Coordinates of N, CA, C and O in Angstrom, one line a residue:
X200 N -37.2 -140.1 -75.9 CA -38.2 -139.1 -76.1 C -37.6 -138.0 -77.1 O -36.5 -137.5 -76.9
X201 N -38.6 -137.7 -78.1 CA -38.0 -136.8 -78.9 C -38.2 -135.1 -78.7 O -39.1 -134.6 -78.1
X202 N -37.5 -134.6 -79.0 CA -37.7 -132.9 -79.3 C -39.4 -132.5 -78.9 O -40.0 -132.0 -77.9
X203 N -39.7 -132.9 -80.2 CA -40.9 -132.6 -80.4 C -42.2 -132.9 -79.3 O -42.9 -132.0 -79.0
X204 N -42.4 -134.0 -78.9 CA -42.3 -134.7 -77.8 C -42.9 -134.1 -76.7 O -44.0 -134.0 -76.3
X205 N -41.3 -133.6 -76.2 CA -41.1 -133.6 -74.6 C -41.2 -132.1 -74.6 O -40.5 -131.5 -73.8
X206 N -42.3 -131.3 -75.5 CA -42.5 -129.9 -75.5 C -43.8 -129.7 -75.5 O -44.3 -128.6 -75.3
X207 N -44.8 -131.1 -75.6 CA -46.2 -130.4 -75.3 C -46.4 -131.6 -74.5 O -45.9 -132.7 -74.5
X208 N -47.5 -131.0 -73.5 CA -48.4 -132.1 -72.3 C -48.6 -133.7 -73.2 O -48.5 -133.8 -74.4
X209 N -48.7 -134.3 -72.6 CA -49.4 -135.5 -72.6 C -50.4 -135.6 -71.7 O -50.7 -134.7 -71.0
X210 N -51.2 -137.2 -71.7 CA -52.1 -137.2 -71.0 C -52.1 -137.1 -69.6 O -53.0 -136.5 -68.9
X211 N -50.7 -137.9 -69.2 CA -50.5 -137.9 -67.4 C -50.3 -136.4 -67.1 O -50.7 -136.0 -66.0
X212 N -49.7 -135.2 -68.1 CA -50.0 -134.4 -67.4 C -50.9 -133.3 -67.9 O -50.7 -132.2 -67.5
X213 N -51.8 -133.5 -68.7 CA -53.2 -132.8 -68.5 C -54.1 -133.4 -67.3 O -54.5 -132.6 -66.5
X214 N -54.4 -135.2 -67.2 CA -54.6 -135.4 -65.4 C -54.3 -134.4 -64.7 O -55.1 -133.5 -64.3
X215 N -52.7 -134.4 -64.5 CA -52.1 -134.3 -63.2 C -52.8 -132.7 -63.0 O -53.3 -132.3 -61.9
X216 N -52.7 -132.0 -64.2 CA -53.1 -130.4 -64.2 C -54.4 -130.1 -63.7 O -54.6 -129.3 -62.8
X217 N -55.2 -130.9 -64.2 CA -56.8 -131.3 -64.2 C -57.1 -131.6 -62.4 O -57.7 -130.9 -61.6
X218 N -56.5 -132.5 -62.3 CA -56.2 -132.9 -60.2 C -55.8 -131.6 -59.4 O -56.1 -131.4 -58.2
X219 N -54.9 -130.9 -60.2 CA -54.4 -129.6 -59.2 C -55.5 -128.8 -58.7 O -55.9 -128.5 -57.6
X220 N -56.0 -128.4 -60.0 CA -57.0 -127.3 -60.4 C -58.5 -127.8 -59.4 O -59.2 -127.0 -58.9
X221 N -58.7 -129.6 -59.1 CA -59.5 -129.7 -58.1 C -59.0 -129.5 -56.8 O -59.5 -128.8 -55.9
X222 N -58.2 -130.0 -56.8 CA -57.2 -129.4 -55.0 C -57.6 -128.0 -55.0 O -58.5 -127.6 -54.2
X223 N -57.0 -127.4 -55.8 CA -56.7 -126.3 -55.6 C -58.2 -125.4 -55.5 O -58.4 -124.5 -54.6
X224 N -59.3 -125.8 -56.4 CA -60.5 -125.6 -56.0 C -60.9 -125.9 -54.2 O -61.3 -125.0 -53.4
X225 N -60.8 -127.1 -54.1 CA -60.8 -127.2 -52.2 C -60.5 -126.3 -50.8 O -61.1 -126.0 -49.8
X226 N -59.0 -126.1 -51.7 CA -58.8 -125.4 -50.9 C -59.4 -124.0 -50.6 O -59.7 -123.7 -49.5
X227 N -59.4 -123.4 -51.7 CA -60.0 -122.0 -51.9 C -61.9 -122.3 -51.3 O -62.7 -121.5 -50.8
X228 N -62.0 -122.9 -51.5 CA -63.6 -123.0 -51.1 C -63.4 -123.6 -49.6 O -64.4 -123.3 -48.9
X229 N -62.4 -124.4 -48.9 CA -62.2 -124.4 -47.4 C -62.1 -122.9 -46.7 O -62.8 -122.3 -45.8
X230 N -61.1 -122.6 -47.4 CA -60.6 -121.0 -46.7 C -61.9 -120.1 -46.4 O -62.3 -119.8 -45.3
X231 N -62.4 -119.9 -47.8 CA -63.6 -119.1 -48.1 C -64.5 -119.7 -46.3 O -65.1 -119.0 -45.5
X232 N -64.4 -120.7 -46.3 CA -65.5 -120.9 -44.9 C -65.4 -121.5 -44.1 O -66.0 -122.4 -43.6
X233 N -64.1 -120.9 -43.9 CA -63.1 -120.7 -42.5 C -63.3 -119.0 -42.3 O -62.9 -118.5 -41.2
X234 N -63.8 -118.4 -43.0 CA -63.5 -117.2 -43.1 C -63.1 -116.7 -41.3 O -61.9 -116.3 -40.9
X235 N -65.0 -116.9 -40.1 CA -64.6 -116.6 -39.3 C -63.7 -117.1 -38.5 O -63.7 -116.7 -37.3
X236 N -63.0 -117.8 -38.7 CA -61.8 -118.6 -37.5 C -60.5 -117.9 -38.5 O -59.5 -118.4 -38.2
X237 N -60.4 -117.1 -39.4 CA -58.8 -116.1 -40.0 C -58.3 -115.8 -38.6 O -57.4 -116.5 -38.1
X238 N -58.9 -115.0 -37.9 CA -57.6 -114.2 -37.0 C -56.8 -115.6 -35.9 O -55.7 -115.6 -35.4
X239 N -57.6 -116.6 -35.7 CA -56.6 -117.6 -34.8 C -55.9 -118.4 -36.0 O -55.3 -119.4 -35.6
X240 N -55.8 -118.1 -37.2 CA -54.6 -119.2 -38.0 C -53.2 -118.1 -37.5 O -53.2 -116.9 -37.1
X241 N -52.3 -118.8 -37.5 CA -50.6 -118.1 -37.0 C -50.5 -118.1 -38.6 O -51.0 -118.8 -39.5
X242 N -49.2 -116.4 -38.4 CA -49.1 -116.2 -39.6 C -48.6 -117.4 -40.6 O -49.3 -117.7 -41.6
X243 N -47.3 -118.1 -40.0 CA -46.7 -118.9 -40.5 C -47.8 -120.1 -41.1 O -47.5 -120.6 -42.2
X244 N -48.6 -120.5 -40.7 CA -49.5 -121.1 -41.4 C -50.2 -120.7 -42.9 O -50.3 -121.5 -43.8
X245 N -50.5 -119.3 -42.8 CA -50.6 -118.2 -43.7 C -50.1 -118.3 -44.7 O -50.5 -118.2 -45.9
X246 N -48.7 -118.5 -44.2 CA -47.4 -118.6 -45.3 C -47.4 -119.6 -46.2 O -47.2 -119.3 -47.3
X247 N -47.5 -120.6 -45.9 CA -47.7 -122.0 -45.8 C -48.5 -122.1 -47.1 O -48.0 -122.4 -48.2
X248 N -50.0 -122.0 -46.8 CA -50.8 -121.9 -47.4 C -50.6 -121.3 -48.8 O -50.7 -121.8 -50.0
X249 N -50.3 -119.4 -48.1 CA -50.1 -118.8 -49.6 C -49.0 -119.6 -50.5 O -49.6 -120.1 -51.5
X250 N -48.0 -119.9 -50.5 CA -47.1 -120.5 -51.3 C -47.3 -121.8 -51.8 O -46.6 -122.3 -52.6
X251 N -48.5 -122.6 -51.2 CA -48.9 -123.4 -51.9 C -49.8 -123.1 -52.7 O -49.8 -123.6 -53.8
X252 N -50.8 -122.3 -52.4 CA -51.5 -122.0 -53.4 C -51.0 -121.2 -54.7 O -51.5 -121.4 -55.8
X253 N -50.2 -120.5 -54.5 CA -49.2 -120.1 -55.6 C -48.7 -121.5 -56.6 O -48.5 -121.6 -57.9
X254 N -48.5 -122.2 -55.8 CA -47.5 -123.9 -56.7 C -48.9 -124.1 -56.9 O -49.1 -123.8 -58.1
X255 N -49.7 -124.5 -56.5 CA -51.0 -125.1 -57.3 C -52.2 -124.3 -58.5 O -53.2 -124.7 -59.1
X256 N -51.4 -123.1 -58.5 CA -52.0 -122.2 -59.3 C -51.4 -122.2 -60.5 O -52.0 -122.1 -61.6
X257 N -50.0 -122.4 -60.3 CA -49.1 -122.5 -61.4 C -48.9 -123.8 -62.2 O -48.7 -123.8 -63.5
X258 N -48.9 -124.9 -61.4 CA -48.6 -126.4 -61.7 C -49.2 -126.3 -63.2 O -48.5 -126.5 -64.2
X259 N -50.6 -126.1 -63.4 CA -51.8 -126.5 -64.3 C -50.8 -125.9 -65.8 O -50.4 -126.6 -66.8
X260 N -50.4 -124.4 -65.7 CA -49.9 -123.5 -67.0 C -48.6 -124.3 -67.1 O -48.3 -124.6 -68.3
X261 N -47.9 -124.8 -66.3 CA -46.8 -125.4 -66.2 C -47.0 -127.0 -67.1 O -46.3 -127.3 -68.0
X262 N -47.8 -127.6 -66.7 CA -48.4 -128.5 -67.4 C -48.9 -128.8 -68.8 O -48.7 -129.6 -69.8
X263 N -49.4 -128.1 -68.6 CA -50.1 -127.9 -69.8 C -49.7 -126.7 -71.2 O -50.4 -126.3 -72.2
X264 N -48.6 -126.3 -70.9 CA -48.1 -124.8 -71.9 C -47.4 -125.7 -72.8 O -47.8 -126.9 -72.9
X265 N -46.1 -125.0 -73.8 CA -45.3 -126.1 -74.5 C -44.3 -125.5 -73.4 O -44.5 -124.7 -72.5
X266 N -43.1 -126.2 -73.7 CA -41.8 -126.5 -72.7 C -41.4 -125.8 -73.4 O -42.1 -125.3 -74.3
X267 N -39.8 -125.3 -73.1 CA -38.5 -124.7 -73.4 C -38.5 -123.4 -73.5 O -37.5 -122.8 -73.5
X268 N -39.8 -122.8 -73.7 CA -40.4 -121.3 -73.3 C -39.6 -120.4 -72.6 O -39.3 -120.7 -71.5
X269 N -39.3 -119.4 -73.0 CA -39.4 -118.4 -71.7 C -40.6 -118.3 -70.6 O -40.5 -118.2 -69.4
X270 N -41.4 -118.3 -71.1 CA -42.8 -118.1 -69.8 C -43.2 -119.5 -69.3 O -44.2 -119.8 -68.6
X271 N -41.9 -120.5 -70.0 CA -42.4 -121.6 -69.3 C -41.0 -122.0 -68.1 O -41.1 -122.8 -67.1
X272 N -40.0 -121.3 -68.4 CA -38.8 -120.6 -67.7 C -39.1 -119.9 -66.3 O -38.7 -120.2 -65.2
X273 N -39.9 -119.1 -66.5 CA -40.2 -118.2 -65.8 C -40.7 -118.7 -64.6 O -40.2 -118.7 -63.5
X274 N -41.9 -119.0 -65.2 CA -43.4 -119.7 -64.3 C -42.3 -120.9 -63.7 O -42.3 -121.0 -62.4
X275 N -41.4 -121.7 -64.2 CA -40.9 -122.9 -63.6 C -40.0 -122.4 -62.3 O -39.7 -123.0 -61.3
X276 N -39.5 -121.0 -62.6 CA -39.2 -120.3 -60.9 C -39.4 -120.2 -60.3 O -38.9 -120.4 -59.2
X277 N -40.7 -119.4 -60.8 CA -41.7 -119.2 -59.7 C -42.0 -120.1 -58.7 O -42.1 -119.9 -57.5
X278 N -42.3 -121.4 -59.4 CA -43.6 -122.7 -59.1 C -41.8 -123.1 -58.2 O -42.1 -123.3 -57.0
X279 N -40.7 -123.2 -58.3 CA -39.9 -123.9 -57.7 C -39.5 -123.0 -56.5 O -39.6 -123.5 -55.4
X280 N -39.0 -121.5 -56.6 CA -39.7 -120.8 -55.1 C -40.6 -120.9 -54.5 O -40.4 -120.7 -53.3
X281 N -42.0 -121.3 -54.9 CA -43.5 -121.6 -54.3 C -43.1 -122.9 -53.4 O -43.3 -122.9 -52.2
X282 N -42.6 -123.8 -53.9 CA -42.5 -125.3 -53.4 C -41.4 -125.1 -52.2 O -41.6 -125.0 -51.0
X283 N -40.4 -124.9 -52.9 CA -39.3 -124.2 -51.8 C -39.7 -123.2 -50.5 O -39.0 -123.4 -49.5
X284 N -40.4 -122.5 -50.4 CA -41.0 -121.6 -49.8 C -41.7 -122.5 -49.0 O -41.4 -122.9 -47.9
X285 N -42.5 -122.8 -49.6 CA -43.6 -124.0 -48.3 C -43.0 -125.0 -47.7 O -43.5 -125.4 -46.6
X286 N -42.0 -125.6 -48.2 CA -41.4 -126.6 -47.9 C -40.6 -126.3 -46.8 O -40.5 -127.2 -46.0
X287 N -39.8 -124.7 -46.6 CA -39.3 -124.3 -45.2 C -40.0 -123.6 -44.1 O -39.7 -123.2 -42.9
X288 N -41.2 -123.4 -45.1 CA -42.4 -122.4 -44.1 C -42.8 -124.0 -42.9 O -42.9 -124.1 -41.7
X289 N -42.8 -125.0 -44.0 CA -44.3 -126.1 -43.7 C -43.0 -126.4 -42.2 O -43.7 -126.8 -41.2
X290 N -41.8 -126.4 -41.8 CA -40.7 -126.8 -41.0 C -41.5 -126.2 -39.7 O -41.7 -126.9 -38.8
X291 N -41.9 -125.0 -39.7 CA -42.2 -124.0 -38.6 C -43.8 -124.7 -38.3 O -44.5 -124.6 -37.3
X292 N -44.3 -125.5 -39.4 CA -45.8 -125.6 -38.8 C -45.9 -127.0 -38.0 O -45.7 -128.1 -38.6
X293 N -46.2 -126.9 -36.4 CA -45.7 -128.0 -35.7 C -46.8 -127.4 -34.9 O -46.5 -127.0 -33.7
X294 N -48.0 -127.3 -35.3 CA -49.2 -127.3 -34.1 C -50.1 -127.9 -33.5 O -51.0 -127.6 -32.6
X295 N -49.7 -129.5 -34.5 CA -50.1 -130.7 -34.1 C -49.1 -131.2 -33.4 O -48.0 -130.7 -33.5
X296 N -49.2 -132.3 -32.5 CA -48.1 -133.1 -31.8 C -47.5 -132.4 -30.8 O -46.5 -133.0 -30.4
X297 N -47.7 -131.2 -30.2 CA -47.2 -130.7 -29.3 C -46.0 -129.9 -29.9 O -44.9 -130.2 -29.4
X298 N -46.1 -129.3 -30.6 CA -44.6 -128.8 -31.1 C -44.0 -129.6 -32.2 O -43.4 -129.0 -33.1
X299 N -44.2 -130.7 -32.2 CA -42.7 -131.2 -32.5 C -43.0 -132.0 -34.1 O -44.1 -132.5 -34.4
X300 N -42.0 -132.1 -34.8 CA -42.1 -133.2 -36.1 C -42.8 -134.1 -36.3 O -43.0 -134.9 -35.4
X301 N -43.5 -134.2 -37.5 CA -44.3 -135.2 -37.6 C -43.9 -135.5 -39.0 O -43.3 -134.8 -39.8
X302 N -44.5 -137.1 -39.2 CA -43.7 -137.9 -40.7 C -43.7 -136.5 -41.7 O -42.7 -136.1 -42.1
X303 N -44.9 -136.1 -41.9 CA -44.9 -134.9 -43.2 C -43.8 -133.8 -43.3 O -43.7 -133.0 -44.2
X304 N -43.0 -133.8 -42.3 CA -42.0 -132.8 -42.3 C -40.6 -133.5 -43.0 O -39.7 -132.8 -43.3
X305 N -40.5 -135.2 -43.3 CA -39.8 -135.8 -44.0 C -40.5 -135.2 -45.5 O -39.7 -135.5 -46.4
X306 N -41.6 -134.6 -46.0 CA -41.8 -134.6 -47.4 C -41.0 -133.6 -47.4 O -40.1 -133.5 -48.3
X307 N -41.0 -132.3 -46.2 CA -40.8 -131.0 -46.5 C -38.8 -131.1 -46.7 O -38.3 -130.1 -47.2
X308 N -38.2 -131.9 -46.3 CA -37.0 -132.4 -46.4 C -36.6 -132.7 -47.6 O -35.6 -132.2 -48.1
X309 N -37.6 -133.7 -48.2 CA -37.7 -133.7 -49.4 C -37.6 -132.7 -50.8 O -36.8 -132.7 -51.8
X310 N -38.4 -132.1 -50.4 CA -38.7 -131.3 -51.3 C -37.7 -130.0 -51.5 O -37.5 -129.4 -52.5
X311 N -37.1 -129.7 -50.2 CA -35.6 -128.7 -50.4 C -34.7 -129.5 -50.9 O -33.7 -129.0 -51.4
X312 N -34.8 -130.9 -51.0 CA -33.7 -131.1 -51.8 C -33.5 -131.6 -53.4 O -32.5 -131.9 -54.1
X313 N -35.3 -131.6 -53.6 CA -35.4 -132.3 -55.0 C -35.8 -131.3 -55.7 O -35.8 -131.6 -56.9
X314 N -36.2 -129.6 -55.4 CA -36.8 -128.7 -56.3 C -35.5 -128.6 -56.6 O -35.4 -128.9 -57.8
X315 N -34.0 -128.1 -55.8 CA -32.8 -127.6 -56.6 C -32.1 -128.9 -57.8 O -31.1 -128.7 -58.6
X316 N -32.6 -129.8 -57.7 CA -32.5 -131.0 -58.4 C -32.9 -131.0 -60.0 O -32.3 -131.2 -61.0
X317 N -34.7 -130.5 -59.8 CA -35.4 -130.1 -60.5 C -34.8 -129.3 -61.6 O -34.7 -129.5 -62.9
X318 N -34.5 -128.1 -60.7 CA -33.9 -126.8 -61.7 C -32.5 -127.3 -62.4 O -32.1 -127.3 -63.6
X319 N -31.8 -127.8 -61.1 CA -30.4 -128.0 -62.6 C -30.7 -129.5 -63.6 O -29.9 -129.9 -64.5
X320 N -31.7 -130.1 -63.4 CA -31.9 -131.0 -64.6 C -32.4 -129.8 -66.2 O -31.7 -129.7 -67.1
X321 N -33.6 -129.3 -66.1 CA -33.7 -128.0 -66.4 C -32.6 -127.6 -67.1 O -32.4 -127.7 -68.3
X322 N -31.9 -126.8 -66.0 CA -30.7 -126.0 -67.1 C -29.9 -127.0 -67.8 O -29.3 -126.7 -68.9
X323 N -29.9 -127.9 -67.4 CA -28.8 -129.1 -68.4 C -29.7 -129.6 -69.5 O -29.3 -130.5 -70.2
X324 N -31.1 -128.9 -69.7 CA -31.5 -129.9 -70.7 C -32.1 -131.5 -70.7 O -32.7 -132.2 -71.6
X325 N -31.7 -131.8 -69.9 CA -32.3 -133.4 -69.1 C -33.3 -133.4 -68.8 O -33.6 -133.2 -67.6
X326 N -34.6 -133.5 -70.0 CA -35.8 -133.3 -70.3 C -36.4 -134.7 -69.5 O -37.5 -134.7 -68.9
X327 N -35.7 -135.7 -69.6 CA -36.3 -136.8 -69.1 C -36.3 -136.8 -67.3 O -37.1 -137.1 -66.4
X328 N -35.1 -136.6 -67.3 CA -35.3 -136.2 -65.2 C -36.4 -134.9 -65.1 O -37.3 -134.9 -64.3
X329 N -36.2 -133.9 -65.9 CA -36.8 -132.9 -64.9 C -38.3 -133.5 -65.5 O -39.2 -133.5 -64.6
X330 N -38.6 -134.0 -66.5 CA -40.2 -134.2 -66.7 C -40.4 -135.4 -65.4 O -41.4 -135.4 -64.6
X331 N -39.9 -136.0 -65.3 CA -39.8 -137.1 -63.7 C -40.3 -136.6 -62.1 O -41.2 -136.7 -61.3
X332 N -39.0 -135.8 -62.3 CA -38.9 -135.4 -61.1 C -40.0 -133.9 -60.5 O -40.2 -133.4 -59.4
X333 N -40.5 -133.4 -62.0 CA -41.7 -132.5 -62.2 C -43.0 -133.3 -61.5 O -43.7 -132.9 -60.5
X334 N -43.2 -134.1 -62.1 CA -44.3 -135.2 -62.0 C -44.2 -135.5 -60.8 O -45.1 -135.4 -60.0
X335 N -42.7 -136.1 -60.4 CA -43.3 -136.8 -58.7 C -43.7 -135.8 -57.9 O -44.7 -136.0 -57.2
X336 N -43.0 -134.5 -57.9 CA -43.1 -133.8 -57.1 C -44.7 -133.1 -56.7 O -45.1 -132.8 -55.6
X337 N -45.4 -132.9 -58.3 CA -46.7 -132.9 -58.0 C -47.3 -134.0 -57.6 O -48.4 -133.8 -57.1
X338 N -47.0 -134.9 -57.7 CA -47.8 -136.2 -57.7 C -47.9 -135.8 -55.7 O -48.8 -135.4 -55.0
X339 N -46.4 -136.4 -55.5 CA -46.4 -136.2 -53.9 C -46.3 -134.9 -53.1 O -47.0 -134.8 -52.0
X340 N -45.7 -134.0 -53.5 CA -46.2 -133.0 -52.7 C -47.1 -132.2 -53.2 O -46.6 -131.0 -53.0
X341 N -47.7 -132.1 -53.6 CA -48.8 -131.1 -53.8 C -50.4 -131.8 -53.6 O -51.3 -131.3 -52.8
X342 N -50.5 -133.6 -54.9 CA -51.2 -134.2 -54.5 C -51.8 -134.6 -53.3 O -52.9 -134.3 -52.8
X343 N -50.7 -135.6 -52.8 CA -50.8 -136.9 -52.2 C -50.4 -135.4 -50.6 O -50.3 -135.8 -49.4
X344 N -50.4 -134.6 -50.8 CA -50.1 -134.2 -49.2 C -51.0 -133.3 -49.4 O -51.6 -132.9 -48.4
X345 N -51.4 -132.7 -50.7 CA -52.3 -132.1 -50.2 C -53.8 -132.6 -49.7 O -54.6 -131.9 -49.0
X346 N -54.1 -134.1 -50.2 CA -55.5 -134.7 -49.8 C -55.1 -135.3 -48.5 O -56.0 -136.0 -48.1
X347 N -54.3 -135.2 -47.8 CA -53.9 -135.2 -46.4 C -54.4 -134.1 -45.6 O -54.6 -134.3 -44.4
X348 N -54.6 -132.8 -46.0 CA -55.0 -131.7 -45.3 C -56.2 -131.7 -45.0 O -56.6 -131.0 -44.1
X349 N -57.4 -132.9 -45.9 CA -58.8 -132.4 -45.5 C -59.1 -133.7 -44.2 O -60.3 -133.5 -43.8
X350 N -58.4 -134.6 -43.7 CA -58.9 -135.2 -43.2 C -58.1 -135.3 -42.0 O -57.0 -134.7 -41.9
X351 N -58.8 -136.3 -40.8 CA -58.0 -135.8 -39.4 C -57.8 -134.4 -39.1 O -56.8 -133.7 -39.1
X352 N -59.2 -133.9 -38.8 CA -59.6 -132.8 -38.3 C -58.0 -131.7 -38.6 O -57.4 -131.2 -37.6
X353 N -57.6 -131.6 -39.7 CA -56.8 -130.7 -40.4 C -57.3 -129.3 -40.1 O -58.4 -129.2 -39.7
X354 N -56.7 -128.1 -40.3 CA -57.6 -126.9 -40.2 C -58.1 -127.1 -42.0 O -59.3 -127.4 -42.1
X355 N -57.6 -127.0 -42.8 CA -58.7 -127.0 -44.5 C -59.8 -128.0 -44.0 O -61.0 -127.7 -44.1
X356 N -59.5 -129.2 -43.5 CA -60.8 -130.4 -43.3 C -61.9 -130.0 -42.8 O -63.0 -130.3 -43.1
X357 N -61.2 -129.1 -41.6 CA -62.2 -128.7 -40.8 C -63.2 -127.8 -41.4 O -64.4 -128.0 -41.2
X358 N -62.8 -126.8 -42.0 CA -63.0 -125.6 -42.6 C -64.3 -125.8 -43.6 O -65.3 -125.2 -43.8
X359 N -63.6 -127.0 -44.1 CA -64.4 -127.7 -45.9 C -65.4 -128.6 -45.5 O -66.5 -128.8 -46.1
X360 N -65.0 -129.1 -44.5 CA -66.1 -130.5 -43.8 C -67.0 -130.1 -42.6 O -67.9 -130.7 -42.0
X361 N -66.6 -129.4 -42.5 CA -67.0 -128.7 -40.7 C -66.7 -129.9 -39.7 O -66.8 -129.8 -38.5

């Protein structure tokens, strides 16, 4: 992959951008009418939420900007505290199963240990891992877990589906 290249989107990630921006639509229109059931979500859920919505807010400019940027530096902090953040918020959220762990807490495992991955590909310049490891990370956590939230009476499913 050349210079030139690996500095503007391609198609897989104008999709991928394009897919956020509908998640990310979902969710915000779940919330919106959940409105009356806010005071029984626990904060930590809250948390959860906000910081993903922050990473799915960001993914699309992330995506879709040119690379090597300062404001593409920036936003790439941001979006990697967002992910990181939910990822040890999502540890505390255990209000299914009686408490206790469930498979999706293997993503959140994941993902503390592939965003700091992320960033030092990043600082080294290893345009080809971090565009990889950029991609799976939306692909699987943001995607693929977030279309997990609307189904099996989830609180968003519930909220969005009644």
């Amino acid at each position: 992959m050349t210079r030139a290249t690996s500095i503007l989107p391609n198609r897989v990630e104008r999709a991928l951008g394009l897919l956020v921006l509908i998640l990310l639509a979902a969710v915000v229109a779940a919330v919106l009418r959940g409105r009356p059931q806010w005071a029984q979500v626990p904060l930590v859920v809250w948390l959860h939420l906000a910081t993903v919505v922050v990473a799915l807010g960001v993914t699309p400019v992330l995506l879709w900007q040119r690379r090597g940027t300062r404001r593409h530096r920036v936003l790439g902090y941001v979006w990697a505290g967002a992910m990181l953040a939910s990822a040890m918020d999502s540890l505390a959220v255990r209000q299914i199963g009686n408490g206790a762990f469930s498979p999706i807490h293997l993503l959140s495992a994941f993902v503390i240990v592939t965003v700091p991955l992320l960033v030092l590909a990043a600082r080294r310049h290893d345009v080809s891992r971090h565009r990889r490891t950029a991609r799976g990370l939306v692909i699987g956590a943001l995607l693929i877990a977030g279309f997990f939230t609307f189904p099996f009476e989830r609180l968003l499913g519930h909220w969005l589906l009644g």
